[in-house]
Amino acid sequence: MTDSKRRKGLMAASALLGGVLVLTACSGGDDKSSGSGENSQSQADAAAARKSSQADITITPKDGSDSASINNSAAVTVSKGSLTGVTMTTADGKAVPGTLSADKTSWKPDAQLERSTTYKVAAEAKDSAGLVAHENATFTTVSPANSFIGTFTPEDGSTVGVGMPVSINFDKQITDKAAVQKGVTVTSSSGQEVACHWFSTQRMDCRPETYWKENSTVTLKLALDGVEGASGVYGVQQKTVTFHIGRNQISYVDAKTKEMKVTEDGKTIKTIPISAGSPEHTTYEGIMVMSEKYKQTRMNGTTVGFTDNDGKAEYDIKDVPHAIRLTSSGTFLHGNYWGAKSVFGSVNTSHGCVGLSDTKGANDTTTPAYWMYTHSIVGDVVVVSHTGDKTVAPDNGLNGWNMSWAEWKAGSAV
């Protein structure tokens, strides 16, 4: 055999051998085998499916969520089966108690979740054939830096006076006021229209055109969970608050006559001699709402700018009796035991508060201040006139009644 023929023979043999090797490596056998690779895989999948549970478990929030809500958002549900076990733990292993529904198709944690916390959920369920399914998820709740809450007044279940607005102070700057306001609803059993007014990016008050109807019930609904109040900052509150409006008590302070007339349902029930702000320290005029009550409290002049030349307080009284706050800047209606009894009804001597005769210790039940304190509730109205001072600012305390209805509604974002 010539060299050329020998080389051609070797090449042919090599090519044939190579083809066999390639064919053997890439195929599942020749076309006389039990089936193609595709059919075999389908059969394997079908067989596996017949052995898998039909129970379909869903965990919310989704696995990997990093800004999950803390309110009622965590849940485990199942279709085509029943839950047989759910565990929820914090990242450090602390168990979160939860409740399984009577039909065993859903589970929820018993309490509100914590902010900025990672939770792990493991769920197990069985279908009608007894086959078991598992599902796991890990998520992290929204952080304080990326969430906001509103501190509101009055408190749930309280009874307040007819002048009490709903006042909400947010712990973050709200840039999308409309979105937040749409998540706040205030209604009254009296049917009065209620409008909200933004005093700043962090405060919104709501009230009707005129004082609340006595003996009515007001409901505040906060549906702020997930509402984006500012870029990347979401609400976390979802709750309903109700409070009751008591009798209609309005008191009228006249700094000129130095008297206060207390009315209930339009009728005068008591006239009390008072001492308002001196000519050097006049009392604000206007409509003021009682926001806090203290049987005794300390009043120090430095907190409101009343200091001597040496920087010390012009006054520091550590046991002022029967004090009722009218403004956030420091105006009070309060008892006065240190002044002569003769000043009440005759001379205005205070630093801007409205004083009533009282006895040291706040236990003398015969004094005018004791009577006023015990007959007043937060939300009652005090109207002050003839002091020579300016009208109190609407946002200085709960005193939005000093704005016209048109002005009030103009401050709404919706």
XYZ file of C-alpha atoms in Angstrom, residues 8-388:
381
model
C -6.261 8.304 3.297
C -7.250 5.122 5.090
C -6.139 6.459 8.446
C -8.006 9.720 7.874
C -11.201 7.863 6.993
C -10.886 5.663 10.043
C -10.204 8.677 12.212
C -13.203 10.537 10.811
C -15.460 7.518 11.342
C -14.193 6.976 14.880
C -14.570 10.686 15.643
C -18.148 10.655 14.358
C -19.024 7.716 16.553
C -17.496 9.388 19.558
C -19.385 12.622 18.913
C -22.639 10.772 18.392
C -22.158 8.774 21.581
C -21.389 11.877 23.612
C -24.368 14.013 22.479
C -27.280 11.597 22.024
C -29.351 9.580 24.422
C -29.148 6.548 22.143
C -30.186 5.733 18.604
C -33.748 6.167 17.331
C -34.524 2.607 18.339
C -34.303 3.541 22.086
C -37.338 3.756 24.426
C -37.867 7.516 23.711
C -36.249 10.833 22.943
C -34.548 12.909 25.649
C -37.371 15.441 25.573
C -40.068 12.834 26.091
C -38.112 11.215 28.927
C -37.786 14.581 30.728
C -41.506 15.276 30.329
C -42.298 11.907 31.774
C -39.966 12.565 34.711
C -41.577 15.963 35.334
C -45.039 14.463 35.205
C -44.063 11.752 37.632
C -42.603 14.349 40.031
C -45.747 16.480 39.768
C -47.897 13.498 40.711
C -45.827 13.160 43.864
C -45.930 16.932 44.775
C -48.473 18.593 47.036
C -51.196 20.663 45.396
C -51.200 23.061 48.352
C -50.130 26.532 47.205
C -48.653 28.674 50.015
C -48.319 32.464 49.737
C -46.302 34.550 52.200
C -46.628 38.326 52.358
C -44.627 40.505 52.287
C -42.656 38.905 49.476
C -39.325 37.299 50.167
C -36.611 39.953 50.106
C -38.867 42.955 50.806
C -36.892 45.646 52.616
C -39.554 48.277 53.435
C -42.449 46.124 54.585
C -45.341 47.620 56.522
C -45.632 47.001 60.252
C -49.449 46.928 60.138
C -51.400 43.777 59.316
C -49.338 43.180 56.181
C -47.624 40.008 57.324
C -49.733 36.944 56.489
C -49.556 33.377 55.299
C -52.342 31.933 53.155
C -52.861 28.643 51.356
C -55.098 27.455 48.552
C -55.850 23.801 47.730
C -54.799 22.743 51.185
C -54.570 23.477 54.907
C -51.793 25.079 56.901
C -50.204 22.635 59.326
C -47.520 24.882 60.767
C -46.304 28.487 60.611
C -43.370 29.983 62.475
C -42.306 33.600 62.397
C -39.142 34.782 64.110
C -36.929 37.823 64.250
C -33.413 37.580 62.921
C -32.143 36.808 66.427
C -34.582 33.937 66.833
C -37.307 35.559 68.925
C -40.664 33.940 68.158
C -43.578 36.081 66.956
C -46.949 34.821 68.247
C -49.653 34.401 65.642
C -53.110 32.938 65.104
C -54.290 30.357 62.580
C -57.764 30.844 61.132
C -60.490 28.359 62.019
C -60.450 26.889 58.510
C -56.629 26.659 58.593
C -56.224 28.622 55.366
C -54.562 31.735 56.807
C -52.260 32.882 59.610
C -51.447 36.350 60.980
C -49.173 37.671 63.729
C -51.063 38.740 66.846
C -49.472 42.175 67.238
C -48.061 45.005 65.190
C -44.544 44.367 63.932
C -41.533 46.419 64.926
C -39.951 48.918 62.577
C -36.510 48.241 61.086
C -36.659 44.536 61.977
C -35.909 41.455 59.875
C -38.431 38.606 60.109
C -38.239 35.034 58.876
C -41.349 32.997 58.058
C -41.533 29.241 57.503
C -44.838 27.658 56.500
C -46.024 24.096 55.941
C -49.294 22.854 54.426
C -50.921 19.629 53.279
C -53.268 18.995 50.380
C -56.252 16.630 50.367
C -53.969 13.696 49.584
C -51.800 14.438 52.602
C -48.847 15.607 50.532
C -46.781 18.320 52.225
C -45.692 21.695 50.791
C -43.204 24.176 52.275
C -42.568 27.890 51.753
C -40.068 30.310 53.322
C -39.576 34.070 53.201
C -37.428 36.723 54.839
C -38.351 40.403 54.874
C -37.413 43.603 56.706
C -39.887 46.205 57.941
C -39.640 49.877 57.118
C -37.054 51.799 59.137
C -37.835 54.845 61.317
C -35.794 56.955 58.928
C -38.046 55.914 56.047
C -41.384 56.117 57.816
C -43.565 58.700 59.543
C -46.208 58.699 62.238
C -48.690 61.308 63.395
C -49.201 62.138 67.070
C -52.820 63.163 67.445
C -55.142 64.768 69.947
C -57.650 64.169 71.476
C -57.186 60.669 72.805
C -59.298 57.717 71.818
C -62.347 57.352 74.055
C -62.010 60.772 75.668
C -64.737 63.333 76.296
C -63.800 66.857 75.267
C -65.262 70.304 74.912
C -66.947 71.700 71.802
C -63.839 73.610 70.710
C -61.468 70.633 70.513
C -60.010 70.248 67.002
C -58.367 67.099 65.739
C -54.693 68.065 65.693
C -52.051 65.815 64.110
C -48.322 66.442 64.404
C -46.121 64.357 62.086
C -42.595 63.344 63.034
C -41.282 63.970 59.498
C -41.624 66.804 57.000
C -44.604 66.039 54.743
C -44.048 67.170 51.157
C -47.006 65.356 49.591
C -49.683 66.885 51.800
C -52.503 65.834 49.504
C -51.568 62.144 49.693
C -51.400 62.260 53.482
C -54.585 64.280 53.889
C -56.472 61.801 51.710
C -55.470 59.144 54.230
C -57.065 61.085 57.113
C -60.847 61.140 57.551
C -62.733 63.023 60.286
C -66.510 62.662 60.596
C -69.106 63.611 63.194
C -72.359 61.963 64.182
C -73.840 65.473 63.954
C -73.271 65.481 60.196
C -71.171 68.659 60.358
C -68.781 69.239 57.464
C -65.167 68.899 58.594
C -62.204 70.496 56.830
C -58.482 70.152 57.480
C -55.881 72.916 57.499
C -52.096 72.582 57.230
C -50.261 74.956 59.564
C -46.877 73.604 58.446
C -45.292 70.597 56.779
C -45.687 68.739 60.072
C -49.019 69.869 61.523
C -52.559 69.457 60.243
C -55.706 70.345 62.244
C -59.298 69.440 61.353
C -62.518 71.096 62.558
C -66.055 72.039 61.466
C -67.123 75.573 60.550
C -68.643 76.168 63.998
C -68.015 74.418 67.300
C -68.818 70.716 67.477
C -72.395 69.911 68.319
C -72.639 69.013 72.006
C -73.130 65.319 72.838
C -71.990 64.225 69.378
C -69.329 61.632 68.544
C -66.334 62.339 66.303
C -64.400 59.624 64.458
C -60.839 59.973 63.196
C -59.600 57.369 60.725
C -55.908 57.175 59.903
C -55.329 55.123 56.744
C -51.684 56.093 56.312
C -50.081 52.682 56.080
C -47.877 52.750 52.981
C -48.748 56.346 52.046
C -45.666 58.140 50.718
C -45.606 61.442 52.607
C -42.208 62.470 51.252
C -39.742 60.892 48.876
C -38.960 57.439 50.266
C -40.831 58.118 53.543
C -43.992 56.082 54.180
C -46.758 56.130 56.747
C -47.171 53.195 59.139
C -50.444 54.035 60.918
C -53.735 52.271 60.359
C -56.232 52.952 63.129
C -59.605 54.428 64.074
C -60.113 56.812 66.995
C -63.406 58.056 68.439
C -64.057 60.741 71.019
C -67.178 62.250 72.538
C -68.190 65.912 72.655
C -69.549 66.895 76.054
C -71.725 69.830 77.057
C -71.244 73.212 75.415
C -69.176 75.292 77.853
C -67.782 78.629 76.704
C -66.221 81.168 79.051
C -65.888 84.872 78.263
C -63.018 86.813 79.848
C -63.349 90.617 79.746
C -60.100 92.303 80.786
C -61.901 95.660 80.998
C -64.560 94.563 83.491
C -62.152 92.025 84.989
C -64.786 89.326 85.004
C -65.233 85.926 83.412
C -68.702 84.674 82.579
C -68.987 80.911 82.254
C -71.807 79.728 80.029
C -73.244 76.274 79.458
C -75.492 75.644 76.475
C -75.746 79.421 76.067
C -76.749 80.230 79.666
C -74.478 81.944 82.205
C -73.839 79.565 85.101
C -71.156 81.526 86.969
C -69.440 84.914 87.009
C -65.898 84.932 88.374
C -63.677 87.961 89.155
C -60.295 87.715 87.405
C -56.989 89.493 87.008
C -55.652 89.500 83.452
C -52.324 90.684 82.054
C -50.987 94.007 83.255
C -50.645 96.949 80.835
C -46.964 95.936 80.417
C -47.765 92.263 79.794
C -51.173 92.156 78.190
C -53.067 88.924 77.549
C -53.735 87.735 74.001
C -57.234 88.343 72.721
C -59.303 85.859 70.767
C -60.703 82.348 70.974
C -58.607 79.907 72.959
C -59.133 76.211 73.619
C -58.157 74.457 76.835
C -55.466 71.943 75.880
C -54.064 70.723 79.234
C -54.996 70.731 82.915
C -52.684 70.520 85.941
C -53.805 70.466 89.546
C -50.442 72.087 90.314
C -47.528 73.047 88.091
C -44.364 75.123 88.083
C -44.233 78.437 86.210
C -40.799 79.914 85.545
C -40.453 83.233 83.734
C -37.342 82.201 81.821
C -39.341 79.648 79.804
C -41.405 82.443 78.248
C -38.806 85.215 78.118
C -39.567 87.025 81.380
C -36.139 87.636 82.915
C -34.496 90.398 84.945
C -31.392 92.258 83.824
C -29.260 89.605 85.494
C -30.931 86.901 83.373
C -32.843 85.413 86.278
C -36.552 84.681 86.099
C -38.907 87.510 86.990
C -40.929 84.825 88.749
C -40.546 81.146 89.621
C -43.609 79.669 91.300
C -43.281 75.939 91.845
C -46.838 75.157 92.892
C -49.246 77.164 90.744
C -52.675 75.646 91.505
C -55.453 74.677 89.085
C -53.604 75.579 85.883
C -55.339 75.230 82.514
C -53.262 75.795 79.367
C -54.675 78.084 76.662
C -51.662 78.531 74.331
C -48.463 76.639 73.615
C -46.525 79.848 74.266
C -47.504 79.862 77.938
C -50.891 81.516 78.428
C -52.814 79.850 81.269
C -56.042 80.273 83.140
C -54.890 79.468 86.679
C -55.320 79.888 90.379
C -53.365 82.613 92.196
C -52.694 82.368 95.951
C -49.798 84.859 96.175
C -51.730 87.940 95.076
C -53.954 89.999 97.342
C -57.594 88.913 97.193
C -58.502 92.519 96.390
C -56.893 92.459 92.915
C -59.373 89.966 91.453
C -62.106 91.905 89.764
C -60.286 95.220 90.155
C -56.720 95.204 88.780
C -54.914 93.398 85.940
C -51.576 92.342 87.386
C -50.348 89.175 85.651
C -47.625 88.517 83.065
C -50.277 87.613 80.487
C -52.205 84.795 82.120
C -55.732 84.983 83.485
C -55.645 84.610 87.270
C -58.400 83.486 89.646
C -58.368 83.659 93.417
C -57.070 80.439 94.993
C -55.434 78.922 98.059
C -51.968 77.398 98.269
C -52.028 73.613 97.979
C -54.913 73.374 95.498
C -57.164 71.632 98.025
C -59.506 74.456 99.017
C -62.825 73.513 97.417
C -64.352 76.948 98.089
C -62.167 79.005 95.751
C -63.195 80.292 92.298
C -60.125 78.632 90.747
C -61.096 75.240 92.201
C -64.626 75.614 90.842
C -63.384 76.553 87.365
C -60.865 73.712 87.286
C -63.364 71.060 88.294
C -66.058 72.333 85.927
C -63.753 72.425 82.869
C -62.568 69.761 80.444
C -59.942 69.827 77.720
C -61.546 71.299 74.617
C -63.648 73.904 76.430
C -63.497 77.384 74.909
C -62.288 80.625 76.516
C -62.907 83.873 74.625
C -60.725 86.791 75.775
C -61.467 90.428 74.928
C -60.514 94.044 75.748
C -56.910 93.357 76.695
C -55.298 95.707 74.181
